CSV table of C-alpha atoms in Angstrom, one decimal:
chain,number,residue,atom,x,y,z
A,1,MET,CA,0.0,0.0,0.0
A,2,LYS,CA,1.2,3.4,-0.8
A,3,ILE,CA,0.7,6.2,1.6
A,4,SER,CA,0.9,9.9,1.1
A,5,PRO,CA,1.0,12.8,3.5
A,6,ASP,CA,-2.5,14.0,2.7
A,7,GLU,CA,-4.0,11.0,4.5
A,8,ASP,CA,-2.5,12.5,7.7
A,9,VAL,CA,-0.4,9.5,8.6
A,10,LYS,CA,1.0,9.5,12.1
A,11,ILE,CA,4.5,8.0,12.4
A,12,VAL,CA,6.4,7.3,15.6
A,13,ILE,CA,10.1,6.9,15.6
A,14,ALA,CA,11.5,5.1,18.7
A,15,GLY,CA,15.2,5.4,19.4
A,16,GLY,CA,18.0,5.6,17.0
A,17,LYS,CA,20.8,8.1,16.4
A,18,GLN,CA,21.9,8.7,12.8
A,19,LYS,CA,19.2,6.4,11.5
A,20,ALA,CA,16.5,8.5,13.3
A,21,ASP,CA,18.1,11.7,12.1
A,22,PHE,CA,18.2,10.6,8.5
A,23,LEU,CA,14.7,9.2,8.6
A,24,ILE,CA,13.2,12.3,10.1
A,25,ASN,CA,14.8,14.4,7.4
A,26,MET,CA,13.4,12.1,4.7
A,27,LEU,CA,9.9,12.0,6.2
A,28,LEU,CA,9.7,15.8,6.6
A,29,ASP,CA,10.9,16.1,3.1
A,30,LYS,CA,7.9,14.0,1.9
A,31,GLY,CA,5.5,16.0,4.0
A,32,PHE,CA,5.1,13.7,7.1
A,33,GLU,CA,5.6,15.0,10.6
A,34,PRO,CA,6.9,12.2,12.8
A,35,VAL,CA,6.9,12.0,16.5
A,36,VAL,CA,10.2,11.0,18.1
A,37,ILE,CA,10.9,9.1,21.3
A,38,ASN,CA,14.5,9.0,22.4
A,39,GLU,CA,16.2,8.3,25.7
A,40,ASP,CA,19.3,10.4,25.1
A,41,SER,CA,18.5,13.9,26.2
A,42,ALA,CA,21.3,15.5,24.0
A,43,GLN,CA,19.9,13.7,21.0
A,44,CYS,CA,16.4,14.9,21.9
A,45,GLU,CA,17.6,18.5,22.1
A,46,TYR,CA,19.4,18.2,18.8
A,47,LEU,CA,16.5,16.8,17.0
A,48,ALA,CA,14.0,19.2,18.5
A,49,LYS,CA,16.1,22.2,17.5
A,50,LYS,CA,17.0,20.9,14.1
A,51,TYR,CA,13.5,19.8,13.0
A,52,ARG,CA,10.9,21.5,15.2
A,53,ILE,CA,8.9,18.3,15.6
A,54,PRO,CA,7.5,16.7,18.8
A,55,VAL,CA,10.3,15.0,20.6
A,56,ILE,CA,9.7,12.9,23.8
A,57,TRP,CA,12.6,12.2,26.1
A,58,GLY,CA,12.4,8.7,27.6
A,59,ASN,CA,13.3,5.1,27.0
A,60,PRO,CA,10.9,3.8,24.4
A,61,ALA,CA,11.5,0.3,25.5
A,62,LYS,CA,9.6,1.1,28.7
A,63,LEU,CA,5.8,1.0,28.6
A,64,TYR,CA,5.3,4.1,30.7
A,65,THR,CA,7.3,6.1,28.2
A,66,LEU,CA,5.0,4.9,25.4
A,67,TYR,CA,2.0,5.8,27.5
A,68,ASP,CA,3.4,9.3,28.2
A,69,ALA,CA,4.1,9.8,24.5
A,70,ASN,CA,0.5,9.6,23.7
A,71,ILE,CA,1.0,7.5,20.6
A,72,GLU,CA,-2.5,5.8,20.7
A,73,GLY,CA,-4.0,5.8,17.2
A,74,SER,CA,-0.7,6.4,15.3
A,75,ASP,CA,-0.3,4.6,12.1
A,76,ILE,CA,3.3,3.4,11.9
A,77,MET,CA,5.8,2.6,14.6
A,78,ILE,CA,9.4,2.5,13.6
A,79,ALA,CA,11.7,0.9,16.2
A,80,LEU,CA,15.4,1.8,15.9
A,81,HIS,CA,16.4,1.2,19.5
A,82,TYR,CA,19.6,-0.6,20.5
A,83,GLY,CA,18.6,-4.2,21.4
A,84,ASP,CA,16.7,-6.5,19.2
A,85,ALA,CA,14.6,-7.6,22.2
A,86,ASP,CA,13.7,-4.0,22.9
A,87,ASN,CA,12.6,-3.4,19.3
A,88,LEU,CA,10.4,-6.5,19.4
A,89,ALA,CA,8.8,-5.3,22.6
A,90,ILE,CA,8.3,-1.7,21.2
A,91,CYS,CA,6.6,-3.1,18.0
A,92,GLN,CA,4.4,-5.6,19.9
A,93,ALA,CA,3.4,-3.0,22.4
A,94,ALA,CA,2.6,-0.6,19.6
A,95,GLU,CA,0.3,-3.1,18.0
A,96,LYS,CA,-1.3,-4.8,21.0
A,97,LEU,CA,-1.6,-1.8,23.4
A,98,PHE,CA,-1.7,1.2,21.2
A,99,GLY,CA,-3.5,-0.1,18.1
A,100,ILE,CA,-0.7,0.8,15.7
A,101,LYS,CA,-1.2,-1.5,12.7
A,102,LYS,CA,2.1,-1.1,10.9
A,103,THR,CA,5.3,-1.8,12.7
A,104,VAL,CA,8.9,-1.6,11.5
A,105,ALA,CA,11.9,-2.9,13.4
A,106,VAL,CA,15.6,-2.7,12.7
A,107,VAL,CA,17.5,-5.7,14.0
A,108,SER,CA,21.1,-6.3,14.4
A,109,ASN,CA,21.0,-10.1,14.4
A,110,PRO,CA,20.1,-11.0,10.8
A,111,LYS,CA,18.4,-14.2,12.0
A,112,ASN,CA,15.8,-12.0,13.8
A,113,VAL,CA,14.4,-10.9,10.4
A,114,GLU,CA,12.6,-14.3,10.2
A,115,VAL,CA,12.0,-14.5,13.9
A,116,PHE,CA,10.4,-11.1,14.2
A,117,ARG,CA,8.2,-11.7,11.2
A,118,LYS,CA,6.9,-14.9,12.7
A,119,LEU,CA,6.2,-13.0,15.9
A,120,GLY,CA,4.1,-10.5,14.2
A,121,VAL,CA,6.3,-7.5,13.3
A,122,LYS,CA,5.2,-6.4,9.9
A,123,THR,CA,8.5,-5.1,8.5
A,124,VAL,CA,11.9,-6.1,9.7
A,125,ILE,CA,15.1,-4.6,8.4
A,126,SER,CA,18.6,-5.9,8.9
A,127,ALA,CA,21.6,-4.5,7.1
A,128,THR,CA,23.5,-7.8,7.1
A,129,TYR,CA,20.4,-9.7,6.0
A,130,THR,CA,19.7,-7.3,3.1
A,131,VAL,CA,23.3,-7.3,2.0
A,132,SER,CA,23.5,-11.1,2.0
A,133,ASN,CA,20.3,-11.3,0.0
A,134,ILE,CA,21.7,-8.9,-2.6
A,135,ILE,CA,24.8,-11.0,-2.8
A,136,GLU,CA,22.7,-14.1,-3.1
A,137,GLN,CA,20.7,-12.7,-6.0
A,138,ALA,CA,23.5,-11.0,-7.8
A,139,SER,CA,25.2,-14.3,-6.9
A,140,ILE,CA,28.2,-16.2,-7.8
A,141,VAL,CA,30.5,-13.7,-9.5
A,142,GLY,CA,30.9,-10.1,-10.2
A,143,ASN,CA,30.5,-10.7,-13.9
A,144,ILE,CA,26.8,-10.7,-13.8
A,145,VAL,CA,25.6,-7.3,-14.4
A,146,ASN,CA,22.0,-8.0,-14.2
A,147,THR,CA,19.5,-10.8,-14.2
A,148,LEU,CA,15.9,-10.4,-15.2
A,149,PRO,CA,13.3,-13.0,-14.6
A,150,ILE,CA,10.2,-12.9,-16.9
A,151,GLU,CA,7.1,-14.9,-17.5
A,152,ASP,CA,6.6,-15.7,-13.7
A,153,ASP,CA,10.2,-16.8,-13.4
A,154,LYS,CA,10.0,-19.4,-16.1
A,155,VAL,CA,12.6,-17.6,-18.2
A,156,VAL,CA,15.5,-15.6,-17.1
A,157,ILE,CA,17.7,-13.2,-19.0
A,158,THR,CA,21.2,-12.9,-17.7
A,159,ARG,CA,23.5,-10.1,-18.7
A,160,LEU,CA,27.1,-11.4,-18.3
A,161,LEU,CA,30.4,-9.7,-18.8
A,162,ILE,CA,33.2,-11.9,-20.2
A,163,ASP,CA,36.4,-11.0,-18.3
A,164,GLU,CA,39.9,-12.2,-19.0
A,165,ASN,CA,39.4,-15.3,-16.8
A,166,SER,CA,36.6,-16.7,-18.9
A,167,PRO,CA,37.4,-20.1,-20.4
A,168,VAL,CA,35.3,-19.4,-23.4
A,169,ILE,CA,37.3,-16.6,-24.9
A,170,GLY,CA,38.3,-17.5,-28.4
A,171,MET,CA,35.7,-20.2,-28.7
A,172,GLN,CA,33.0,-20.4,-31.3
A,173,ILE,CA,29.5,-20.6,-29.7
A,174,LYS,CA,28.8,-24.0,-31.2
A,175,ASP,CA,31.8,-25.4,-29.3
A,176,ILE,CA,30.7,-24.1,-25.9
A,177,PRO,CA,29.1,-27.0,-24.1
A,178,LEU,CA,26.0,-25.1,-23.2
A,179,PRO,CA,22.9,-27.2,-22.1
A,180,GLU,CA,19.7,-27.2,-24.1
A,181,ASN,CA,17.3,-24.4,-23.5
A,182,VAL,CA,20.0,-21.8,-23.3
A,183,ILE,CA,20.5,-19.2,-26.0
A,184,ILE,CA,23.1,-16.5,-26.2
A,185,SER,CA,20.6,-14.0,-27.8
A,186,CYS,CA,22.8,-11.1,-28.3
A,187,ILE,CA,26.4,-9.8,-27.8
A,188,ILE,CA,27.1,-6.2,-27.0
A,189,ARG,CA,30.5,-5.0,-28.1
A,190,GLN,CA,32.2,-1.6,-28.5
A,191,THR,CA,31.5,-2.0,-32.2
A,192,GLY,CA,27.8,-2.6,-31.8
A,193,ILE,CA,25.3,-5.2,-31.1
A,194,THR,CA,25.6,-8.7,-32.7
A,195,VAL,CA,23.0,-11.4,-32.9
A,196,PRO,CA,25.4,-14.3,-32.8
A,197,ASN,CA,25.3,-17.7,-34.6
A,198,GLY,CA,27.2,-20.9,-34.0
A,199,GLN,CA,30.3,-19.5,-35.7
A,200,THR,CA,30.5,-16.3,-33.7
A,201,VAL,CA,33.7,-16.2,-31.5
A,202,ILE,CA,33.5,-14.9,-28.0
A,203,THR,CA,36.0,-12.2,-27.1
A,204,LYS,CA,37.1,-10.5,-23.9
A,205,ASP,CA,34.8,-7.7,-22.8
A,206,ASP,CA,31.9,-9.1,-24.6
A,207,LYS,CA,28.6,-8.5,-22.9
A,208,LEU,CA,26.3,-11.4,-23.4
A,209,MET,CA,22.5,-11.5,-23.1
A,210,ILE,CA,21.7,-15.1,-22.2
A,211,ILE,CA,18.2,-16.4,-22.2
A,212,SER,CA,17.7,-19.6,-20.2
A,213,ASP,CA,15.6,-21.7,-17.9
A,214,PRO,CA,16.3,-20.3,-14.4
A,215,SER,CA,17.4,-23.7,-13.2
A,216,LEU,CA,20.2,-23.7,-15.7
A,217,GLN,CA,21.4,-20.2,-14.9
A,218,ARG,CA,24.1,-21.4,-12.4
A,219,LYS,CA,25.4,-24.0,-14.8
A,220,VAL,CA,25.6,-21.5,-17.6
A,221,LEU,CA,27.5,-19.1,-15.4
A,222,GLU,CA,29.9,-21.9,-14.5
A,223,ILE,CA,30.6,-22.7,-18.1
A,224,MET,CA,30.9,-19.1,-19.2
A,225,THR,CA,33.0,-17.7,-16.3
A,226,GLY,CA,34.8,-20.9,-15.2
A,227,SER,CA,34.0,-20.0,-11.6
A,228,ARG,CA,31.8,-21.7,-9.0
A,229,LYS,CA,30.0,-20.3,-6.1
A,230,LYS,CA,32.4,-20.3,-3.1
A,231,SER,CA,30.1,-22.1,-0.8
A,232,GLU,CA,29.9,-25.0,-3.2
A,233,ALA,CA,33.5,-25.1,-4.3
B,1,MET,CA,14.2,-52.2,32.9
B,2,LEU,CA,13.0,-49.0,31.5
B,3,ILE,CA,14.8,-45.9,32.7
B,4,LYS,CA,12.7,-42.8,32.3
B,5,ARG,CA,14.7,-40.1,30.7
B,6,ALA,CA,15.0,-37.1,33.0
B,7,GLU,CA,13.0,-34.1,32.0
B,8,THR,CA,15.1,-31.2,30.9
B,9,VAL,CA,14.9,-27.6,31.8
B,10,VAL,CA,16.6,-24.6,30.2
B,11,ILE,CA,17.1,-21.5,32.4
B,12,CYS,CA,18.1,-18.2,30.7
B,13,GLY,CA,19.7,-15.7,33.1
B,14,ALA,CA,21.9,-16.8,36.0
B,15,GLY,CA,20.8,-14.2,38.5
B,16,ARG,CA,19.9,-15.0,42.0
B,17,PHE,CA,16.5,-16.5,41.0
B,18,GLY,CA,17.8,-18.3,37.9
B,19,ALA,CA,20.8,-19.7,39.8
B,20,SER,CA,19.0,-20.9,42.8
B,21,LEU,CA,16.2,-22.4,40.7
B,22,ALA,CA,18.8,-24.3,38.7
B,23,GLY,CA,20.2,-25.7,41.9
B,24,LYS,CA,16.8,-26.7,43.2
B,25,LEU,CA,15.7,-28.4,40.0
B,26,SER,CA,18.9,-30.3,39.5
B,27,GLU,CA,18.6,-31.4,43.1
B,28,HIS,CA,15.2,-32.9,42.2
B,29,GLY,CA,16.5,-34.8,39.3
B,30,TYR,CA,15.8,-32.5,36.3
B,31,GLY,CA,18.4,-32.2,33.6
B,32,VAL,CA,19.2,-28.5,33.9
B,33,THR,CA,21.0,-26.2,31.4
B,34,ILE,CA,21.6,-22.7,32.6
B,35,VAL,CA,22.6,-19.9,30.2
B,36,ASP,CA,24.0,-16.4,30.8
B,37,LYS,CA,25.7,-14.0,28.5
B,38,LYS,CA,28.4,-13.5,31.1
B,39,GLU,CA,30.7,-16.2,32.4
B,40,ASP,CA,31.0,-14.3,35.6
B,41,SER,CA,27.3,-14.8,36.5
B,42,PHE,CA,27.8,-18.6,37.1
B,43,ARG,CA,29.6,-17.9,40.4
B,44,LYS,CA,26.1,-17.6,41.9
B,45,ILE,CA,25.2,-21.2,41.0
B,46,PRO,CA,24.9,-23.2,44.2
B,47,ASP,CA,27.1,-26.2,45.0
B,48,ASN,CA,24.2,-28.6,44.7
B,49,PHE,CA,23.9,-27.9,40.9
B,50,SER,CA,24.8,-30.8,38.7
B,51,GLY,CA,23.7,-29.7,35.3
B,52,TYR,CA,25.3,-27.7,32.4
B,53,TYR,CA,26.1,-24.1,32.2
B,54,THR,CA,26.9,-22.3,29.0
B,55,VAL,CA,27.7,-18.7,27.9
B,56,GLY,CA,25.5,-17.4,25.1
B,57,ASP,CA,22.8,-15.2,23.8
B,58,ALA,CA,19.5,-16.8,24.6
B,59,THR,CA,17.6,-14.4,22.3
B,60,ASP,CA,19.3,-16.2,19.4
B,61,ILE,CA,17.0,-18.9,18.1
B,62,ASP,CA,19.8,-21.1,16.8
B,63,PHE,CA,21.6,-20.9,20.1
B,64,LEU,CA,18.5,-21.9,22.0
B,65,GLN,CA,18.1,-24.9,19.7
B,66,SER,CA,21.8,-25.8,20.0
B,67,ILE,CA,21.4,-26.2,23.8
B,68,GLY,CA,18.2,-28.3,23.3
B,69,ALA,CA,15.6,-25.7,24.4
B,70,ASP,CA,13.3,-27.0,21.7
B,71,LYS,CA,13.2,-30.4,23.4
B,72,ALA,CA,13.1,-29.1,27.0
B,73,SER,CA,10.0,-29.6,29.2
B,74,PHE,CA,10.5,-26.2,30.6
B,75,VAL,CA,12.1,-23.0,29.5
B,76,ILE,CA,12.4,-20.2,32.1
B,77,ALA,CA,13.6,-16.7,31.2
B,78,THR,CA,14.9,-14.9,34.2
B,79,THR,CA,17.4,-12.3,32.9
B,80,ASN,CA,17.3,-8.9,34.4
B,81,ASP,CA,15.6,-7.4,31.4
B,82,ASP,CA,11.8,-7.7,30.7
B,83,ASN,CA,12.1,-7.3,27.0
B,84,THR,CA,14.8,-10.0,26.8
B,85,ASN,CA,12.7,-12.4,28.8
B,86,SER,CA,9.7,-11.7,26.7
B,87,MET,CA,11.6,-12.3,23.5
B,88,ILE,CA,13.2,-15.6,24.8
B,89,GLY,CA,9.8,-16.7,26.0
B,90,GLN,CA,8.1,-16.0,22.6
B,91,ILE,CA,10.9,-17.8,20.7
B,92,ALA,CA,10.7,-20.8,23.0
B,93,GLY,CA,6.9,-20.8,23.3
B,94,ARG,CA,5.7,-19.7,19.9
B,95,LEU,CA,8.5,-20.7,17.5
B,96,LEU,CA,10.1,-23.8,19.2
B,97,ASN,CA,6.8,-24.9,20.7
B,98,VAL,CA,8.0,-25.6,24.2
B,99,LYS,CA,5.1,-26.7,26.3
B,100,ASN,CA,5.9,-24.8,29.5
B,101,VAL,CA,7.5,-21.4,29.3
B,102,TYR,CA,7.9,-19.1,32.2
B,103,ILE,CA,9.1,-15.5,31.9
B,104,ARG,CA,9.9,-13.0,34.7
B,105,LEU,CA,8.5,-9.5,34.0
B,106,ASN,CA,9.1,-6.6,36.4
B,107,ASP,CA,6.6,-4.5,34.5
B,108,ASP,CA,3.2,-6.2,35.0
B,109,GLU,CA,1.7,-4.5,32.0
B,110,LYS,CA,4.1,-6.2,29.6
B,111,SER,CA,2.4,-9.5,30.4
B,112,GLU,CA,-0.3,-8.4,27.9
B,113,LEU,CA,2.2,-9.0,25.1
B,114,VAL,CA,2.1,-12.7,25.8
B,115,SER,CA,-1.3,-13.1,27.5
B,116,GLU,CA,-2.9,-14.8,24.5
B,117,PHE,CA,-0.4,-17.7,24.6
B,118,ASP,CA,-1.4,-20.4,27.1
B,119,ASN,CA,2.0,-22.0,27.2
B,120,ILE,CA,3.8,-18.8,28.2
B,121,LYS,CA,3.3,-17.8,31.8
B,122,VAL,CA,4.4,-14.7,33.6
B,123,ILE,CA,6.1,-14.5,36.9
B,124,SER,CA,5.7,-11.1,38.4
B,125,PRO,CA,7.9,-10.2,41.4
B,126,HIS,CA,5.9,-7.1,41.8
B,127,SER,CA,2.5,-8.7,42.3
B,128,LEU,CA,4.0,-11.5,44.3
B,129,SER,CA,5.5,-8.9,46.7
B,130,LEU,CA,2.1,-7.3,46.9
B,131,THR,CA,0.4,-10.6,47.7
B,132,GLU,CA,3.0,-11.4,50.3
B,133,PHE,CA,2.6,-8.0,51.9
B,134,GLU,CA,-1.1,-8.6,52.1
B,135,ARG,CA,-0.6,-11.9,53.7
B,136,LEU,CA,1.9,-10.6,56.3
B,137,SER,CA,0.0,-7.5,57.1
B,138,GLY,CA,-3.5,-8.8,57.0
B,139,LEU,CA,-4.5,-5.9,54.8
B,140,THR,CA,-6.5,-6.5,51.6
B,141,MET,CA,-5.7,-4.3,48.6
B,142,THR,CA,-6.6,-6.4,45.6
B,143,ASP,CA,-10.1,-6.0,44.3
């Protein structure tokens, strides 16, 4: 669901230093006016001066602070406090005691992304988890510039850069032992775009657009780059 | 002859309560594992304790599983932090499906966060103290 400021969305930000600062800036920019709860008095003063928004000084991981902050009926709770356990409690209290439907927690232990979701926190963010997902998707090697799944993931287009380590440099496409259902649809070179045939020779710095079955993507990449995923090597 | 396997108990937080509970339960034949994030805390464990103690973060689901919390008859969260106890209790009771979970909460109101789960029970030192005061003094203050 997309939300826009004209719906008068009330957002509470609990805890956080640089993260809170950045987020407040971004929200104000988009026309929201968040309420901030922070236990560090210096941080409270700084934020209140800088942004002229309601700032409540207190530990957001304590229920009495949340009661004092008068957050009943807010729409979104964003928990940026130190400990994962605190952020879980903040989000659960927000939902169960203050009727806040959308809860967001930042966690430091990446395993807690799954744990928190199962325990009812709607959105869970972990830098490590996100990074590892990106690496997983962009997977295997740095040569993949991009991969694009189409037709409900039944077909995938992989854009692959042939670097100097590739074992297929100098080979004709017909001699590359690619499995069936894999097509090198197009080669992008300095000189222009080529639609290759069996006789076309792969050269260094070629960018290939490869159409394949998703299940064959890894095999194709192994053949074309000569590398395997570290965890499987 | 069949030997009944001892029921196991995992206690998270080796404070005074956790440590003495560990001693008592192991004395009564339970297989007890007690966890704390600080090695130092285990000094409080009484001499009659004959179970395991291990340093670790009990809010980590994999760690809890590695010490057998998922197979324990009881998991008891007695750290000095309510939110930590609540999280440990919910991981044990809701995700690892431990039948009997006890969590200590100093803030009574936080018990609402787990009130809907029958297998997670709250130990409240605050209300226990009130009850004890009533008993000792003969005054009645609860409605």
